[in-house]
Amino acid sequence: MKHAATPNVGAAMKQRRKALGLNLAQLAERSNVSRSMLSEIERGNANPTFTTLWNITQALGVSIDQLAAQSQAEGPRIERQEAIATPRLLSQDQQCELVALNPVDMASDVEWYELIVQPGGELCSEAHIHGTREHLSVIAGQARVALDGGVYTDAQVGDTLRYPADIAHRIENRGQDTLRAFLVVHKGRP
């Protein structure tokens, strides 16, 4: 008699947790399951009880059936981050919005954002760590990047500006339409 393989719910759980942008401590708090137990389950070293699995799936916003089905899937996987789990930062004057698009685990080296700036708005940044560069690709509207010391360049739809971000800098919308751009921040090493 052939037995079906036990689904690896740990891998599916980890994938779902990351898609929601949660770390183990945050999931532990939401699920009331210890961080160490969650880690053991994700690594495949522990088999959760029904109650533990129920608490975890409720915290992850999926059913046990959905998690089991995901864990049995074979081949390449596509990770989906739901819009509600995507971090959004709004400037105090509400003229600029940054939508974080990168996975949380990559934020130490590279971050990428959708940048939305209303007409007349600007995103001002202090100097980032030494060696950091930004890459701004305009997809709608017009942008001006100004560096500390008076250096500036304008960009139109389709243009990409690359510049040092280890000095004070700002991204301005001097046009009459909303500026939409992708902003990639490649961090230097301290």
C-alpha positions as protocol buffer text, in pm:
chain_id: "A"
residue {
  index: 1
  type: MET
  ca { x: 0 y: 0 z: 0 }
}
residue {
  index: 2
  type: LYS
  ca { x: 140 y: 336 z: -106 }
}
residue {
  index: 3
  type: HIS
  ca { x: 108 y: 629 z: 135 }
}
residue {
  index: 4
  type: ALA
  ca { x: 81 y: 989 z: 25 }
}
residue {
  index: 5
  type: ALA
  ca { x: 369 y: 1207 z: 131 }
}
residue {
  index: 6
  type: THR
  ca { x: 303 y: 1424 z: 435 }
}
residue {
  index: 7
  type: PRO
  ca { x: 264 y: 1780 z: 315 }
}
residue {
  index: 8
  type: ASN
  ca { x: 545 y: 2014 z: 417 }
}
residue {
  index: 9
  type: VAL
  ca { x: 327 y: 2276 z: 581 }
}
residue {
  index: 10
  type: GLY
  ca { x: 638 y: 2446 z: 721 }
}
residue {
  index: 11
  type: ALA
  ca { x: 757 y: 2558 z: 379 }
}
residue {
  index: 12
  type: ALA
  ca { x: 409 y: 2677 z: 283 }
}
residue {
  index: 13
  type: MET
  ca { x: 375 y: 2854 z: 618 }
}
residue {
  index: 14
  type: LYS
  ca { x: 707 y: 3032 z: 569 }
}
residue {
  index: 15
  type: GLN
  ca { x: 613 y: 3136 z: 216 }
}
residue {
  index: 16
  type: ARG
  ca { x: 280 y: 3279 z: 333 }
}
residue {
  index: 17
  type: ARG
  ca { x: 444 y: 3455 z: 630 }
}
residue {
  index: 18
  type: LYS
  ca { x: 698 y: 3622 z: 404 }
}
residue {
  index: 19
  type: ALA
  ca { x: 430 y: 3717 z: 151 }
}
residue {
  index: 20
  type: LEU
  ca { x: 255 y: 3904 z: 434 }
}
residue {
  index: 21
  type: GLY
  ca { x: 581 y: 4073 z: 535 }
}
residue {
  index: 22
  type: LEU
  ca { x: 583 y: 3917 z: 880 }
}
residue {
  index: 23
  type: ASN
  ca { x: 886 y: 3802 z: 1076 }
}
residue {
  index: 24
  type: LEU
  ca { x: 870 y: 3506 z: 1315 }
}
residue {
  index: 25
  type: ALA
  ca { x: 823 y: 3729 z: 1620 }
}
residue {
  index: 26
  type: GLN
  ca { x: 524 y: 3903 z: 1462 }
}
residue {
  index: 27
  type: LEU
  ca { x: 365 y: 3571 z: 1363 }
}
residue {
  index: 28
  type: ALA
  ca { x: 428 y: 3438 z: 1714 }
}
residue {
  index: 29
  type: GLU
  ca { x: 245 y: 3735 z: 1860 }
}
residue {
  index: 30
  type: ARG
  ca { x: -48 y: 3699 z: 1618 }
}
residue {
  index: 31
  type: SER
  ca { x: -82 y: 3322 z: 1653 }
}
residue {
  index: 32
  type: ASN
  ca { x: 5 y: 3276 z: 2021 }
}
residue {
  index: 33
  type: VAL
  ca { x: 256 y: 3007 z: 1915 }
}
residue {
  index: 34
  type: SER
  ca { x: 615 y: 3047 z: 2034 }
}
residue {
  index: 35
  type: ARG
  ca { x: 875 y: 3183 z: 1795 }
}
residue {
  index: 36
  type: SER
  ca { x: 1093 y: 2875 z: 1849 }
}
residue {
  index: 37
  type: MET
  ca { x: 803 y: 2640 z: 1766 }
}
residue {
  index: 38
  type: LEU
  ca { x: 724 y: 2838 z: 1449 }
}
residue {
  index: 39
  type: SER
  ca { x: 1089 y: 2817 z: 1347 }
}
residue {
  index: 40
  type: GLU
  ca { x: 1095 y: 2440 z: 1404 }
}
residue {
  index: 41
  type: ILE
  ca { x: 777 y: 2393 z: 1199 }
}
residue {
  index: 42
  type: GLU
  ca { x: 911 y: 2606 z: 911 }
}
residue {
  index: 43
  type: ARG
  ca { x: 1233 y: 2403 z: 903 }
}
residue {
  index: 44
  type: GLY
  ca { x: 1038 y: 2077 z: 899 }
}
residue {
  index: 45
  type: ASN
  ca { x: 1170 y: 1971 z: 1241 }
}
residue {
  index: 46
  type: ALA
  ca { x: 831 y: 1973 z: 1417 }
}
residue {
  index: 47
  type: ASN
  ca { x: 485 y: 1853 z: 1324 }
}
residue {
  index: 48
  type: PRO
  ca { x: 224 y: 2093 z: 1464 }
}
residue {
  index: 49
  type: THR
  ca { x: -84 y: 1977 z: 1650 }
}
residue {
  index: 50
  type: PHE
  ca { x: -422 y: 2061 z: 1499 }
}
residue {
  index: 51
  type: THR
  ca { x: -473 y: 2345 z: 1748 }
}
residue {
  index: 52
  type: THR
  ca { x: -129 y: 2492 z: 1678 }
}
residue {
  index: 53
  type: LEU
  ca { x: -186 y: 2468 z: 1303 }
}
residue {
  index: 54
  type: TRP
  ca { x: -530 y: 2629 z: 1342 }
}
residue {
  index: 55
  type: ASN
  ca { x: -380 y: 2924 z: 1535 }
}
residue {
  index: 56
  type: ILE
  ca { x: -107 y: 2969 z: 1274 }
}
residue {
  index: 57
  type: THR
  ca { x: -342 y: 2957 z: 974 }
}
residue {
  index: 58
  type: GLN
  ca { x: -581 y: 3203 z: 1139 }
}
residue {
  index: 59
  type: ALA
  ca { x: -290 y: 3443 z: 1194 }
}
residue {
  index: 60
  type: LEU
  ca { x: -185 y: 3396 z: 830 }
}
residue {
  index: 61
  type: GLY
  ca { x: -538 y: 3449 z: 696 }
}
residue {
  index: 62
  type: VAL
  ca { x: -563 y: 3110 z: 522 }
}
residue {
  index: 63
  type: SER
  ca { x: -748 y: 2786 z: 594 }
}
residue {
  index: 64
  type: ILE
  ca { x: -568 y: 2465 z: 689 }
}
residue {
  index: 65
  type: ASP
  ca { x: -684 y: 2318 z: 356 }
}
residue {
  index: 66
  type: GLN
  ca { x: -532 y: 2609 z: 162 }
}
residue {
  index: 67
  type: LEU
  ca { x: -201 y: 2577 z: 346 }
}
residue {
  index: 68
  type: ALA
  ca { x: -193 y: 2199 z: 293 }
}
residue {
  index: 69
  type: ALA
  ca { x: -275 y: 2239 z: -77 }
}
residue {
  index: 70
  type: GLN
  ca { x: 0 y: 2496 z: -116 }
}
residue {
  index: 71
  type: SER
  ca { x: 249 y: 2267 z: 60 }
}
residue {
  index: 72
  type: GLN
  ca { x: 172 y: 1981 z: -183 }
}
residue {
  index: 73
  type: ALA
  ca { x: 223 y: 2192 z: -494 }
}
residue {
  index: 74
  type: GLU
  ca { x: 522 y: 2085 z: -698 }
}
residue {
  index: 75
  type: GLY
  ca { x: 751 y: 2280 z: -924 }
}
residue {
  index: 76
  type: PRO
  ca { x: 828 y: 2651 z: -926 }
}
residue {
  index: 77
  type: ARG
  ca { x: 620 y: 2877 z: -706 }
}
residue {
  index: 78
  type: ILE
  ca { x: 508 y: 3233 z: -744 }
}
residue {
  index: 79
  type: GLU
  ca { x: 504 y: 3437 z: -427 }
}
residue {
  index: 80
  type: ARG
  ca { x: 214 y: 3679 z: -401 }
}
residue {
  index: 81
  type: GLN
  ca { x: 212 y: 3977 z: -171 }
}
residue {
  index: 82
  type: GLU
  ca { x: -138 y: 4107 z: -124 }
}
residue {
  index: 83
  type: ALA
  ca { x: -196 y: 4480 z: -159 }
}
residue {
  index: 84
  type: ILE
  ca { x: -312 y: 4504 z: 201 }
}
residue {
  index: 85
  type: ALA
  ca { x: 25 y: 4366 z: 318 }
}
residue {
  index: 86
  type: THR
  ca { x: 228 y: 4610 z: 107 }
}
residue {
  index: 87
  type: PRO
  ca { x: 384 y: 4883 z: 320 }
}
residue {
  index: 88
  type: ARG
  ca { x: 289 y: 5238 z: 216 }
}
residue {
  index: 89
  type: LEU
  ca { x: 449 y: 5553 z: 352 }
}
residue {
  index: 90
  type: LEU
  ca { x: 272 y: 5885 z: 313 }
}
residue {
  index: 91
  type: SER
  ca { x: 455 y: 6214 z: 369 }
}
residue {
  index: 92
  type: GLN
  ca { x: 327 y: 6444 z: 639 }
}
residue {
  index: 93
  type: ASP
  ca { x: 191 y: 6690 z: 380 }
}
residue {
  index: 94
  type: GLN
  ca { x: 35 y: 6393 z: 190 }
}
residue {
  index: 95
  type: GLN
  ca { x: 202 y: 6502 z: -133 }
}
residue {
  index: 96
  type: CYS
  ca { x: 430 y: 6197 z: -162 }
}
residue {
  index: 97
  type: GLU
  ca { x: 363 y: 5826 z: -126 }
}
residue {
  index: 98
  type: LEU
  ca { x: 621 y: 5548 z: -127 }
}
residue {
  index: 99
  type: VAL
  ca { x: 495 y: 5194 z: -184 }
}
residue {
  index: 100
  type: ALA
  ca { x: 753 y: 4935 z: -75 }
}
residue {
  index: 101
  type: LEU
  ca { x: 775 y: 4663 z: -341 }
}
residue {
  index: 102
  type: ASN
  ca { x: 1077 y: 4462 z: -226 }
}
residue {
  index: 103
  type: PRO
  ca { x: 1060 y: 4153 z: -5 }
}
residue {
  index: 104
  type: VAL
  ca { x: 1147 y: 4237 z: 355 }
}
residue {
  index: 105
  type: ASP
  ca { x: 1441 y: 3995 z: 357 }
}
residue {
  index: 106
  type: MET
  ca { x: 1611 y: 4188 z: 72 }
}
residue {
  index: 107
  type: ALA
  ca { x: 1587 y: 4530 z: 235 }
}
residue {
  index: 108
  type: SER
  ca { x: 1943 y: 4515 z: 367 }
}
residue {
  index: 109
  type: ASP
  ca { x: 2095 y: 4557 z: 17 }
}
residue {
  index: 110
  type: VAL
  ca { x: 1833 y: 4681 z: -225 }
}
residue {
  index: 111
  type: GLU
  ca { x: 1496 y: 4846 z: -178 }
}
residue {
  index: 112
  type: TRP
  ca { x: 1253 y: 4935 z: -455 }
}
residue {
  index: 113
  type: TYR
  ca { x: 946 y: 5148 z: -441 }
}
residue {
  index: 114
  type: GLU
  ca { x: 667 y: 5292 z: -646 }
}
residue {
  index: 115
  type: LEU
  ca { x: 690 y: 5666 z: -589 }
}
residue {
  index: 116
  type: ILE
  ca { x: 383 y: 5886 z: -634 }
}
residue {
  index: 117
  type: VAL
  ca { x: 429 y: 6264 z: -603 }
}
residue {
  index: 118
  type: GLN
  ca { x: 148 y: 6514 z: -649 }
}
residue {
  index: 119
  type: PRO
  ca { x: 212 y: 6834 z: -851 }
}
residue {
  index: 120
  type: GLY
  ca { x: 425 y: 7071 z: -645 }
}
residue {
  index: 121
  type: GLY
  ca { x: 526 y: 6795 z: -404 }
}
residue {
  index: 122
  type: GLU
  ca { x: 876 y: 6676 z: -326 }
}
residue {
  index: 123
  type: LEU
  ca { x: 1040 y: 6387 z: -147 }
}
residue {
  index: 124
  type: CYS
  ca { x: 1335 y: 6518 z: 56 }
}
residue {
  index: 125
  type: SER
  ca { x: 1595 y: 6274 z: 185 }
}
residue {
  index: 126
  type: GLU
  ca { x: 1892 y: 6316 z: 413 }
}
residue {
  index: 127
  type: ALA
  ca { x: 2216 y: 6144 z: 313 }
}
residue {
  index: 128
  type: HIS
  ca { x: 2199 y: 5765 z: 322 }
}
residue {
  index: 129
  type: ILE
  ca { x: 2499 y: 5552 z: 420 }
}
residue {
  index: 130
  type: HIS
  ca { x: 2821 y: 5598 z: 222 }
}
residue {
  index: 131
  type: GLY
  ca { x: 2811 y: 5449 z: -127 }
}
residue {
  index: 132
  type: THR
  ca { x: 2432 y: 5439 z: -160 }
}
residue {
  index: 133
  type: ARG
  ca { x: 2291 y: 5514 z: -507 }
}
residue {
  index: 134
  type: GLU
  ca { x: 1935 y: 5569 z: -623 }
}
residue {
  index: 135
  type: HIS
  ca { x: 1784 y: 5487 z: -961 }
}
residue {
  index: 136
  type: LEU
  ca { x: 1465 y: 5674 z: -1051 }
}
residue {
  index: 137
  type: SER
  ca { x: 1265 y: 5558 z: -1356 }
}
residue {
  index: 138
  type: VAL
  ca { x: 978 y: 5788 z: -1455 }
}
residue {
  index: 139
  type: ILE
  ca { x: 662 y: 5614 z: -1577 }
}
residue {
  index: 140
  type: ALA
  ca { x: 422 y: 5911 z: -1569 }
}
residue {
  index: 141
  type: GLY
  ca { x: 467 y: 6285 z: -1527 }
}
residue {
  index: 142
  type: GLN
  ca { x: 794 y: 6472 z: -1484 }
}
residue {
  index: 143
  type: ALA
  ca { x: 1065 y: 6456 z: -1219 }
}
residue {
  index: 144
  type: ARG
  ca { x: 1353 y: 6668 z: -1107 }
}
residue {
  index: 145
  type: VAL
  ca { x: 1628 y: 6523 z: -891 }
}
residue {
  index: 146
  type: ALA
  ca { x: 1826 y: 6783 z: -700 }
}
residue {
  index: 147
  type: LEU
  ca { x: 2143 y: 6703 z: -506 }
}
residue {
  index: 148
  type: ASP
  ca { x: 2286 y: 6900 z: -219 }
}
residue {
  index: 149
  type: GLY
  ca { x: 2503 y: 7171 z: -366 }
}
residue {
  index: 150
  type: GLY
  ca { x: 2267 y: 7277 z: -644 }
}
residue {
  index: 151
  type: VAL
  ca { x: 2316 y: 6999 z: -902 }
}
residue {
  index: 152
  type: TYR
  ca { x: 1985 y: 6896 z: -1062 }
}
residue {
  index: 153
  type: THR
  ca { x: 1848 y: 6708 z: -1365 }
}
residue {
  index: 154
  type: ASP
  ca { x: 1498 y: 6680 z: -1509 }
}
residue {
  index: 155
  type: ALA
  ca { x: 1345 y: 6357 z: -1637 }
}
residue {
  index: 156
  type: GLN
  ca { x: 1046 y: 6272 z: -1855 }
}
residue {
  index: 157
  type: VAL
  ca { x: 847 y: 5951 z: -1906 }
}
residue {
  index: 158
  type: GLY
  ca { x: 1086 y: 5667 z: -1993 }
}
residue {
  index: 159
  type: ASP
  ca { x: 1394 y: 5839 z: -1848 }
}
residue {
  index: 160
  type: THR
  ca { x: 1600 y: 5690 z: -1567 }
}
residue {
  index: 161
  type: LEU
  ca { x: 1820 y: 5903 z: -1341 }
}
residue {
  index: 162
  type: ARG
  ca { x: 2101 y: 5745 z: -1138 }
}
residue {
  index: 163
  type: TYR
  ca { x: 2267 y: 5948 z: -865 }
}
residue {
  index: 164
  type: PRO
  ca { x: 2455 y: 5933 z: -538 }
}
residue {
  index: 165
  type: ALA
  ca { x: 2222 y: 5916 z: -240 }
}
residue {
  index: 166
  type: ASP
  ca { x: 2488 y: 5946 z: 27 }
}
residue {
  index: 167
  type: ILE
  ca { x: 2433 y: 6322 z: 18 }
}
residue {
  index: 168
  type: ALA
  ca { x: 2112 y: 6514 z: 84 }
}
residue {
  index: 169
  type: HIS
  ca { x: 1881 y: 6496 z: -218 }
}
residue {
  index: 170
  type: ARG
  ca { x: 1522 y: 6548 z: -325 }
}
residue {
  index: 171
  type: ILE
  ca { x: 1282 y: 6434 z: -595 }
}
residue {
  index: 172
  type: GLU
  ca { x: 1046 y: 6709 z: -710 }
}
residue {
  index: 173
  type: ASN
  ca { x: 733 y: 6711 z: -920 }
}
residue {
  index: 174
  type: ARG
  ca { x: 742 y: 7045 z: -1103 }
}
residue {
  index: 175
  type: GLY
  ca { x: 483 y: 6937 z: -1360 }
}
residue {
  index: 176
  type: GLN
  ca { x: 105 y: 6964 z: -1359 }
}
residue {
  index: 177
  type: ASP
  ca { x: 41 y: 6588 z: -1357 }
}
residue {
  index: 178
  type: THR
  ca { x: 102 y: 6330 z: -1087 }
}
residue {
  index: 179
  type: LEU
  ca { x: 455 y: 6189 z: -1097 }
}
residue {
  index: 180
  type: ARG
  ca { x: 474 y: 5809 z: -1087 }
}
residue {
  index: 181
  type: ALA
  ca { x: 813 y: 5644 z: -1084 }
}
residue {
  index: 182
  type: PHE
  ca { x: 1003 y: 5339 z: -969 }
}
residue {
  index: 183
  type: LEU
  ca { x: 1273 y: 5420 z: -718 }
}
residue {
  index: 184
  type: VAL
  ca { x: 1547 y: 5166 z: -651 }
}
residue {
  index: 185
  type: VAL
  ca { x: 1780 y: 5230 z: -358 }
}
residue {
  index: 186
  type: HIS
  ca { x: 2104 y: 5032 z: -374 }
}
residue {
  index: 187
  type: LYS
  ca { x: 2264 y: 5063 z: -35 }
}
residue {
  index: 188
  type: GLY
  ca { x: 2634 y: 5111 z: 16 }
}
residue {
  index: 189
  type: ARG
  ca { x: 2832 y: 4943 z: 288 }
}
residue {
  index: 190
  type: PRO
  ca { x: 2913 y: 5132 z: 609 }
}
